Amino acid sequence: MKIKEATFVASYPRESSCPPAEQAVPEFAFIGRSNVGKSSLINMLTGRKHLAKVSGTPGKTQLLNYFHINNTWYLVDLPGYGYAKLAKFKREKLAKMIDGYLLNRPTLYLAFVLIDSNIPPKQVDLDFIDGLGEQGIPFALVFTKCDKQSKGKVQKSIGVFLDKLSETWETLPPYFISSSMHNTGREEILDYIQNILDTH
Ligand code: GTP
Ligand code: MG
């Protein structure tokens, strides 16, 4: 898929204020723990350096951010989950916002769940993935920041994560490996989105 147009639409505090689902615009959401590299990945995929706000301070994205791509589909940057340093009530508010979106959005075609390829499996990620499975929400994984380690170490770390998933899952989800610094995974992810759009 070539990105010809990528424009910021708006940020919404809850699912009910998002663009009406009746418009039937397909949506692909990006989600993951705070600081995993969601906004950077979105900028990398769209080829627009400053489309989504990147920050060194975790917890930057606290709204449902909509981007319109090629006048065909919405890319949605979701807030990070499980950020321990955030006040409990704020964390709960964000969790509510995320669940409200994921569970009530008929136009959501797929959620990309971002996992940092440099750290051992986190329970909060495994729980989140299990939750998606239980709710029947289609998703794929993206192992981010693969430039920070050697290829071998990245493969090993992904293997450990997938092994952990196999404890609860019979079939493993599709997954991608990305680096927003080096454009790694860009074509694969965009082609995957295109494929889903084509088959719907
Ligand atoms: P929140 O919105 O705060 O939840 O974070 P986020 O998931 O959107 O992460 P963001 O894209 O803002 O990136 C967080 C930090 O990780 C920034 O310092 C980025 O520069 C860095 N980062 C993101 N992607 C990559 C990557 O592919 N490689 C490396 N080395 N660093 C990255
Ligand atoms: Mg962000």
PDB file of C-alpha atoms and ligand atoms in Angstrom:
ATOM      1  CA  MET A   1       0.000   0.000   0.000  1.00  0.00           C
ATOM      2  CA  LYS A   2       1.233   3.452  -0.865  1.00  0.00           C
ATOM      3  CA  ILE A   3       0.325   6.210   1.578  1.00  0.00           C
ATOM      4  CA  LYS A   4      -0.845   9.107  -0.547  1.00  0.00           C
ATOM      5  CA  GLU A   5      -2.715  10.956   2.144  1.00  0.00           C
ATOM      6  CA  ALA A   6      -2.523  10.914   5.893  1.00  0.00           C
ATOM      7  CA  THR A   7      -4.390  13.550   7.844  1.00  0.00           C
ATOM      8  CA  PHE A   8      -5.163  14.012  11.493  1.00  0.00           C
ATOM      9  CA  VAL A   9      -8.928  13.971  12.031  1.00  0.00           C
ATOM     10  CA  ALA A  10      -9.416  14.618  15.744  1.00  0.00           C
ATOM     11  CA  SER A  11      -8.916  13.215  19.245  1.00  0.00           C
ATOM     12  CA  TYR A  12     -11.888  11.809  21.113  1.00  0.00           C
ATOM     13  CA  PRO A  13     -12.358  11.140  24.823  1.00  0.00           C
ATOM     14  CA  ARG A  14     -14.635   8.109  24.302  1.00  0.00           C
ATOM     15  CA  GLU A  15     -15.952   5.709  21.681  1.00  0.00           C
ATOM     16  CA  SER A  16     -19.364   7.360  21.574  1.00  0.00           C
ATOM     17  CA  SER A  17     -17.857  10.618  20.342  1.00  0.00           C
ATOM     18  CA  CYS A  18     -15.776   8.979  17.573  1.00  0.00           C
ATOM     19  CA  PRO A  19     -16.839   9.374  13.910  1.00  0.00           C
ATOM     20  CA  PRO A  20     -20.217   7.648  13.420  1.00  0.00           C
ATOM     21  CA  ALA A  21     -19.730   3.952  12.715  1.00  0.00           C
ATOM     22  CA  GLU A  22     -22.549   4.224  10.147  1.00  0.00           C
ATOM     23  CA  GLN A  23     -20.048   5.879   7.833  1.00  0.00           C
ATOM     24  CA  ALA A  24     -18.578   2.360   7.636  1.00  0.00           C
ATOM     25  CA  VAL A  25     -14.990   3.561   7.319  1.00  0.00           C
ATOM     26  CA  PRO A  26     -12.685   0.629   8.188  1.00  0.00           C
ATOM     27  CA  GLU A  27     -10.478   1.164  11.227  1.00  0.00           C
ATOM     28  CA  PHE A  28      -7.127  -0.219  12.279  1.00  0.00           C
ATOM     29  CA  ALA A  29      -6.074   0.532  15.837  1.00  0.00           C
ATOM     30  CA  PHE A  30      -2.627   0.612  17.408  1.00  0.00           C
ATOM     31  CA  ILE A  31      -2.325  -0.261  21.037  1.00  0.00           C
ATOM     32  CA  GLY A  32       0.307  -1.299  23.528  1.00  0.00           C
ATOM     33  CA  ARG A  33       1.928  -0.410  26.785  1.00  0.00           C
ATOM     34  CA  SER A  34       2.881   3.182  27.234  1.00  0.00           C
ATOM     35  CA  ASN A  35       6.193   4.069  25.569  1.00  0.00           C
ATOM     36  CA  VAL A  36       6.205   0.932  23.369  1.00  0.00           C
ATOM     37  CA  GLY A  37       6.513   3.115  20.268  1.00  0.00           C
ATOM     38  CA  LYS A  38       2.934   3.428  18.974  1.00  0.00           C
ATOM     39  CA  SER A  39       3.142   7.013  17.841  1.00  0.00           C
ATOM     40  CA  SER A  40       6.573   6.477  16.280  1.00  0.00           C
ATOM     41  CA  LEU A  41       5.261   3.459  14.379  1.00  0.00           C
ATOM     42  CA  ILE A  42       2.313   5.460  13.087  1.00  0.00           C
ATOM     43  CA  ASN A  43       4.647   8.166  11.825  1.00  0.00           C
ATOM     44  CA  MET A  44       6.895   5.554  10.246  1.00  0.00           C
ATOM     45  CA  LEU A  45       3.997   3.770   8.523  1.00  0.00           C
ATOM     46  CA  THR A  46       2.479   6.967   7.188  1.00  0.00           C
ATOM     47  CA  GLY A  47       5.839   8.481   6.280  1.00  0.00           C
ATOM     48  CA  ARG A  48       4.879  11.642   8.175  1.00  0.00           C
ATOM     49  CA  LYS A  49       7.437  12.452  10.838  1.00  0.00           C
ATOM     50  CA  HIS A  50       5.197  14.548  13.038  1.00  0.00           C
ATOM     51  CA  LEU A  51       1.725  13.137  12.475  1.00  0.00           C
ATOM     52  CA  ALA A  52       1.479  11.490  15.897  1.00  0.00           C
ATOM     53  CA  LYS A  53       3.157  13.045  18.914  1.00  0.00           C
ATOM     54  CA  VAL A  54       6.238  11.136  20.029  1.00  0.00           C
ATOM     55  CA  SER A  55       7.583  11.700  23.490  1.00  0.00           C
ATOM     56  CA  GLY A  56      10.186  10.550  25.936  1.00  0.00           C
ATOM     57  CA  THR A  57       7.583  10.803  28.691  1.00  0.00           C
ATOM     58  CA  PRO A  58       5.370   7.722  28.802  1.00  0.00           C
ATOM     59  CA  GLY A  59       1.631   8.233  28.879  1.00  0.00           C
ATOM     60  CA  LYS A  60       1.601  10.966  26.265  1.00  0.00           C
ATOM     61  CA  THR A  61      -1.341   9.607  24.250  1.00  0.00           C
ATOM     62  CA  GLN A  62      -4.447   9.878  26.424  1.00  0.00           C
ATOM     63  CA  LEU A  63      -7.188  10.152  23.834  1.00  0.00           C
ATOM     64  CA  LEU A  64      -8.451   8.155  20.858  1.00  0.00           C
ATOM     65  CA  ASN A  65      -6.550   9.812  18.007  1.00  0.00           C
ATOM     66  CA  TYR A  66      -7.979   9.409  14.520  1.00  0.00           C
ATOM     67  CA  PHE A  67      -6.056   9.705  11.274  1.00  0.00           C
ATOM     68  CA  HIS A  68      -7.637   9.371   7.844  1.00  0.00           C
ATOM     69  CA  ILE A  69      -5.476   7.434   5.420  1.00  0.00           C
ATOM     70  CA  ASN A  70      -5.809   7.618   1.632  1.00  0.00           C
ATOM     71  CA  ASN A  71      -9.378   8.770   2.169  1.00  0.00           C
ATOM     72  CA  THR A  72     -10.206   5.101   2.712  1.00  0.00           C
ATOM     73  CA  TRP A  73      -9.522   3.997   6.262  1.00  0.00           C
ATOM     74  CA  TYR A  74      -8.929   5.304   9.744  1.00  0.00           C
ATOM     75  CA  LEU A  75      -5.784   4.676  11.701  1.00  0.00           C
ATOM     76  CA  VAL A  76      -6.452   5.000  15.419  1.00  0.00           C
ATOM     77  CA  ASP A  77      -3.702   5.723  17.931  1.00  0.00           C
ATOM     78  CA  LEU A  78      -4.968   4.454  21.287  1.00  0.00           C
ATOM     79  CA  PRO A  79      -3.618   5.422  24.713  1.00  0.00           C
ATOM     80  CA  GLY A  80      -1.097   3.078  26.285  1.00  0.00           C
ATOM     81  CA  TYR A  81      -2.308   0.622  28.892  1.00  0.00           C
ATOM     82  CA  GLY A  82      -0.771  -0.403  32.193  1.00  0.00           C
ATOM     83  CA  TYR A  83       1.437   2.602  32.824  1.00  0.00           C
ATOM     84  CA  ALA A  84       2.339   2.078  36.461  1.00  0.00           C
ATOM     85  CA  LYS A  85       3.461   5.647  37.178  1.00  0.00           C
ATOM     86  CA  LEU A  86       0.110   7.110  36.235  1.00  0.00           C
ATOM     87  CA  ALA A  87      -2.304   7.819  39.106  1.00  0.00           C
ATOM     88  CA  LYS A  88      -4.642   4.882  39.652  1.00  0.00           C
ATOM     89  CA  PHE A  89      -7.798   6.786  38.737  1.00  0.00           C
ATOM     90  CA  LYS A  90      -6.170   7.964  35.508  1.00  0.00           C
ATOM     91  CA  ARG A  91      -5.082   4.450  34.631  1.00  0.00           C
ATOM     92  CA  GLU A  92      -8.600   3.195  35.242  1.00  0.00           C
ATOM     93  CA  LYS A  93     -10.025   5.995  33.144  1.00  0.00           C
ATOM     94  CA  LEU A  94      -7.715   5.063  30.265  1.00  0.00           C
ATOM     95  CA  ALA A  95      -8.533   1.358  30.610  1.00  0.00           C
ATOM     96  CA  LYS A  96     -12.221   2.237  30.407  1.00  0.00           C
ATOM     97  CA  MET A  97     -11.638   4.345  27.328  1.00  0.00           C
ATOM     98  CA  ILE A  98      -9.673   1.568  25.621  1.00  0.00           C
ATOM     99  CA  ASP A  99     -12.197  -1.157  26.473  1.00  0.00           C
ATOM    100  CA  GLY A 100     -15.086   1.084  25.500  1.00  0.00           C
ATOM    101  CA  TYR A 101     -13.477   1.549  22.131  1.00  0.00           C
ATOM    102  CA  LEU A 102     -12.407  -2.046  21.485  1.00  0.00           C
ATOM    103  CA  LEU A 103     -15.700  -3.595  22.580  1.00  0.00           C
ATOM    104  CA  ASN A 104     -18.082  -1.194  20.865  1.00  0.00           C
ATOM    105  CA  ARG A 105     -16.541  -0.356  17.563  1.00  0.00           C
ATOM    106  CA  PRO A 106     -18.182  -2.295  14.698  1.00  0.00           C
ATOM    107  CA  THR A 107     -15.859  -0.673  12.151  1.00  0.00           C
ATOM    108  CA  LEU A 108     -12.712  -1.921  13.894  1.00  0.00           C
ATOM    109  CA  TYR A 109     -11.172  -4.382  11.438  1.00  0.00           C
ATOM    110  CA  LEU A 110      -8.050  -5.184  13.407  1.00  0.00           C
ATOM    111  CA  ALA A 111      -5.970  -4.057  16.362  1.00  0.00           C
ATOM    112  CA  PHE A 112      -2.193  -4.103  16.190  1.00  0.00           C
ATOM    113  CA  VAL A 113      -0.831  -4.889  19.642  1.00  0.00           C
ATOM    114  CA  LEU A 114       2.671  -3.507  20.053  1.00  0.00           C
ATOM    115  CA  ILE A 115       5.172  -5.373  22.164  1.00  0.00           C
ATOM    116  CA  ASP A 116       8.669  -4.099  22.952  1.00  0.00           C
ATOM    117  CA  SER A 117      11.044  -6.678  21.472  1.00  0.00           C
ATOM    118  CA  ASN A 118      13.749  -5.770  23.998  1.00  0.00           C
ATOM    119  CA  ILE A 119      12.113  -6.802  27.221  1.00  0.00           C
ATOM    120  CA  PRO A 120      10.934 -10.128  28.642  1.00  0.00           C
ATOM    121  CA  PRO A 121       7.187 -10.873  28.401  1.00  0.00           C
ATOM    122  CA  LYS A 122       5.098  -8.668  30.659  1.00  0.00           C
ATOM    123  CA  GLN A 123       2.012 -10.089  32.320  1.00  0.00           C
ATOM    124  CA  VAL A 124       0.021  -6.982  31.461  1.00  0.00           C
ATOM    125  CA  ASP A 125       0.641  -7.644  27.732  1.00  0.00           C
ATOM    126  CA  LEU A 126      -0.246 -11.317  27.992  1.00  0.00           C
ATOM    127  CA  ASP A 127      -3.436 -10.446  29.889  1.00  0.00           C
ATOM    128  CA  PHE A 128      -4.371  -7.821  27.351  1.00  0.00           C
ATOM    129  CA  ILE A 129      -3.910 -10.281  24.479  1.00  0.00           C
ATOM    130  CA  ASP A 130      -5.939 -12.915  26.301  1.00  0.00           C
ATOM    131  CA  GLY A 131      -8.696 -10.349  26.743  1.00  0.00           C
ATOM    132  CA  LEU A 132      -8.773  -9.624  23.010  1.00  0.00           C
ATOM    133  CA  GLY A 133      -9.010 -13.351  22.324  1.00  0.00           C
ATOM    134  CA  GLU A 134     -11.855 -13.795  24.778  1.00  0.00           C
ATOM    135  CA  GLN A 135     -13.768 -10.925  23.162  1.00  0.00           C
ATOM    136  CA  GLY A 136     -13.069 -12.178  19.657  1.00  0.00           C
ATOM    137  CA  ILE A 137     -11.352  -8.956  18.610  1.00  0.00           C
ATOM    138  CA  PRO A 138      -9.073  -9.594  15.608  1.00  0.00           C
ATOM    139  CA  PHE A 139      -5.488  -8.582  16.262  1.00  0.00           C
ATOM    140  CA  ALA A 140      -1.893  -8.958  15.137  1.00  0.00           C
ATOM    141  CA  LEU A 141       1.305  -8.348  17.097  1.00  0.00           C
ATOM    142  CA  VAL A 142       4.067  -5.906  16.272  1.00  0.00           C
ATOM    143  CA  PHE A 143       7.399  -6.394  18.045  1.00  0.00           C
ATOM    144  CA  THR A 144       8.820  -2.881  18.182  1.00  0.00           C
ATOM    145  CA  LYS A 145      12.250  -1.227  18.471  1.00  0.00           C
ATOM    146  CA  CYS A 146      14.074  -4.164  16.873  1.00  0.00           C
ATOM    147  CA  ASP A 147      17.044  -1.862  16.140  1.00  0.00           C
ATOM    148  CA  LYS A 148      18.063  -1.872  19.789  1.00  0.00           C
ATOM    149  CA  GLN A 149      19.427  -5.420  19.753  1.00  0.00           C
ATOM    150  CA  SER A 150      21.041  -7.832  17.330  1.00  0.00           C
ATOM    151  CA  LYS A 151      18.749  -9.787  15.008  1.00  0.00           C
ATOM    152  CA  GLY A 152      19.476 -12.973  16.910  1.00  0.00           C
ATOM    153  CA  LYS A 153      18.530 -11.470  20.243  1.00  0.00           C
ATOM    154  CA  VAL A 154      15.328 -10.042  18.792  1.00  0.00           C
ATOM    155  CA  GLN A 155      14.369 -13.455  17.378  1.00  0.00           C
ATOM    156  CA  LYS A 156      15.089 -15.065  20.699  1.00  0.00           C
ATOM    157  CA  SER A 157      13.028 -12.543  22.619  1.00  0.00           C
ATOM    158  CA  ILE A 158      10.105 -12.968  20.187  1.00  0.00           C
ATOM    159  CA  GLY A 159      10.411 -16.734  20.602  1.00  0.00           C
ATOM    160  CA  VAL A 160      10.145 -16.398  24.367  1.00  0.00           C
ATOM    161  CA  PHE A 161       7.044 -14.242  24.017  1.00  0.00           C
ATOM    162  CA  LEU A 162       5.352 -16.607  21.566  1.00  0.00           C
ATOM    163  CA  ASP A 163       6.190 -19.588  23.787  1.00  0.00           C
ATOM    164  CA  LYS A 164       4.485 -17.833  26.632  1.00  0.00           C
ATOM    165  CA  LEU A 165       1.436 -17.182  24.445  1.00  0.00           C
ATOM    166  CA  SER A 166       1.329 -20.853  23.431  1.00  0.00           C
ATOM    167  CA  GLU A 167       0.574 -21.692  27.040  1.00  0.00           C
ATOM    168  CA  THR A 168      -2.915 -20.249  26.575  1.00  0.00           C
ATOM    169  CA  TRP A 169      -3.307 -20.118  22.787  1.00  0.00           C
ATOM    170  CA  GLU A 170      -3.596 -22.987  20.358  1.00  0.00           C
ATOM    171  CA  THR A 171      -2.895 -20.881  17.294  1.00  0.00           C
ATOM    172  CA  LEU A 172      -0.555 -17.932  17.434  1.00  0.00           C
ATOM    173  CA  PRO A 173      -1.522 -14.548  15.998  1.00  0.00           C
ATOM    174  CA  PRO A 174       0.216 -13.063  12.964  1.00  0.00           C
ATOM    175  CA  TYR A 175       3.161 -10.927  13.968  1.00  0.00           C
ATOM    176  CA  PHE A 176       5.489  -8.307  12.553  1.00  0.00           C
ATOM    177  CA  ILE A 177       8.878  -6.967  13.581  1.00  0.00           C
ATOM    178  CA  SER A 178       9.426  -3.226  13.415  1.00  0.00           C
ATOM    179  CA  SER A 179      11.890  -0.435  13.878  1.00  0.00           C
ATOM    180  CA  SER A 180      10.598   3.066  13.429  1.00  0.00           C
ATOM    181  CA  MET A 181      14.180   4.249  13.157  1.00  0.00           C
ATOM    182  CA  HIS A 182      14.956   2.036  10.177  1.00  0.00           C
ATOM    183  CA  ASN A 183      11.518   1.661   8.571  1.00  0.00           C
ATOM    184  CA  THR A 184      11.634  -2.050   9.342  1.00  0.00           C
ATOM    185  CA  GLY A 185       8.305  -3.802   8.865  1.00  0.00           C
ATOM    186  CA  ARG A 186       6.697  -0.909   7.046  1.00  0.00           C
ATOM    187  CA  GLU A 187       5.797  -2.683   3.810  1.00  0.00           C
ATOM    188  CA  GLU A 188       4.744  -5.879   5.563  1.00  0.00           C
ATOM    189  CA  ILE A 189       2.331  -4.078   7.879  1.00  0.00           C
ATOM    190  CA  LEU A 190       0.898  -1.838   5.165  1.00  0.00           C
ATOM    191  CA  ASP A 191       0.429  -4.798   2.797  1.00  0.00           C
ATOM    192  CA  TYR A 192      -1.278  -6.722   5.562  1.00  0.00           C
ATOM    193  CA  ILE A 193      -3.727  -3.846   6.061  1.00  0.00           C
ATOM    194  CA  GLN A 194      -4.309  -3.625   2.313  1.00  0.00           C
ATOM    195  CA  ASN A 195      -5.035  -7.347   2.176  1.00  0.00           C
ATOM    196  CA  ILE A 196      -7.644  -7.092   4.893  1.00  0.00           C
ATOM    197  CA  LEU A 197      -9.248  -4.101   3.174  1.00  0.00           C
ATOM    198  CA  ASP A 198      -9.337  -6.052  -0.092  1.00  0.00           C
ATOM    199  CA  THR A 199     -10.925  -9.147   1.384  1.00  0.00           C
ATOM    200  CA  HIS A 200     -13.667  -7.342   3.345  1.00  0.00           C
TER     201      HIS A 200
HETATM  202  P1  GTP B   1       2.783   6.884  24.714  1.00  0.00           P
HETATM  203  O1  GTP B   1       1.933   7.627  23.714  1.00  0.00           O
HETATM  204  O2  GTP B   1       3.415   7.789  25.710  1.00  0.00           O
HETATM  205  O3  GTP B   1       2.072   5.764  25.358  1.00  0.00           O
HETATM  206  O4  GTP B   1       4.034   6.267  23.945  1.00  0.00           O
HETATM  207  P2  GTP B   1       4.116   5.604  22.504  1.00  0.00           P
HETATM  208  O5  GTP B   1       3.822   4.157  22.604  1.00  0.00           O
HETATM  209  O6  GTP B   1       3.314   6.375  21.515  1.00  0.00           O
HETATM  210  O7  GTP B   1       5.669   5.717  22.191  1.00  0.00           O
HETATM  211  P3  GTP B   1       6.441   6.829  21.317  1.00  0.00           P
HETATM  212  O8  GTP B   1       6.265   6.561  19.862  1.00  0.00           O
HETATM  213  O9  GTP B   1       6.099   8.177  21.823  1.00  0.00           O
HETATM  214  O10 GTP B   1       7.954   6.440  21.641  1.00  0.00           O
HETATM  215  C1  GTP B   1       8.435   6.337  22.969  1.00  0.00           C
HETATM  216  C2  GTP B   1       9.959   6.405  22.975  1.00  0.00           C
HETATM  217  O11 GTP B   1      10.529   5.283  22.300  1.00  0.00           O
HETATM  218  C3  GTP B   1      10.502   7.642  22.264  1.00  0.00           C
HETATM  219  O12 GTP B   1      11.627   8.084  22.977  1.00  0.00           O
HETATM  220  C4  GTP B   1      10.902   7.106  20.886  1.00  0.00           C
HETATM  221  O13 GTP B   1      11.929   7.850  20.293  1.00  0.00           O
HETATM  222  C5  GTP B   1      11.354   5.695  21.218  1.00  0.00           C
HETATM  223  N1  GTP B   1      11.135   4.782  20.061  1.00  0.00           N
HETATM  224  C6  GTP B   1       9.977   4.573  19.416  1.00  0.00           C
HETATM  225  N2  GTP B   1      10.120   3.676  18.412  1.00  0.00           N
HETATM  226  C7  GTP B   1      11.416   3.319  18.393  1.00  0.00           C
HETATM  227  C8  GTP B   1      12.215   2.419  17.574  1.00  0.00           C
HETATM  228  O14 GTP B   1      11.744   1.766  16.623  1.00  0.00           O
HETATM  229  N3  GTP B   1      13.539   2.295  17.904  1.00  0.00           N
HETATM  230  C9  GTP B   1      14.099   2.972  18.945  1.00  0.00           C
HETATM  231  N4  GTP B   1      15.390   2.766  19.187  1.00  0.00           N
HETATM  232  N5  GTP B   1      13.387   3.831  19.727  1.00  0.00           N
HETATM  233  C10 GTP B   1      12.079   4.014  19.468  1.00  0.00           C
HETATM  234 MG    MG B   2       1.840   7.808  21.753  1.00  0.00          MG
END
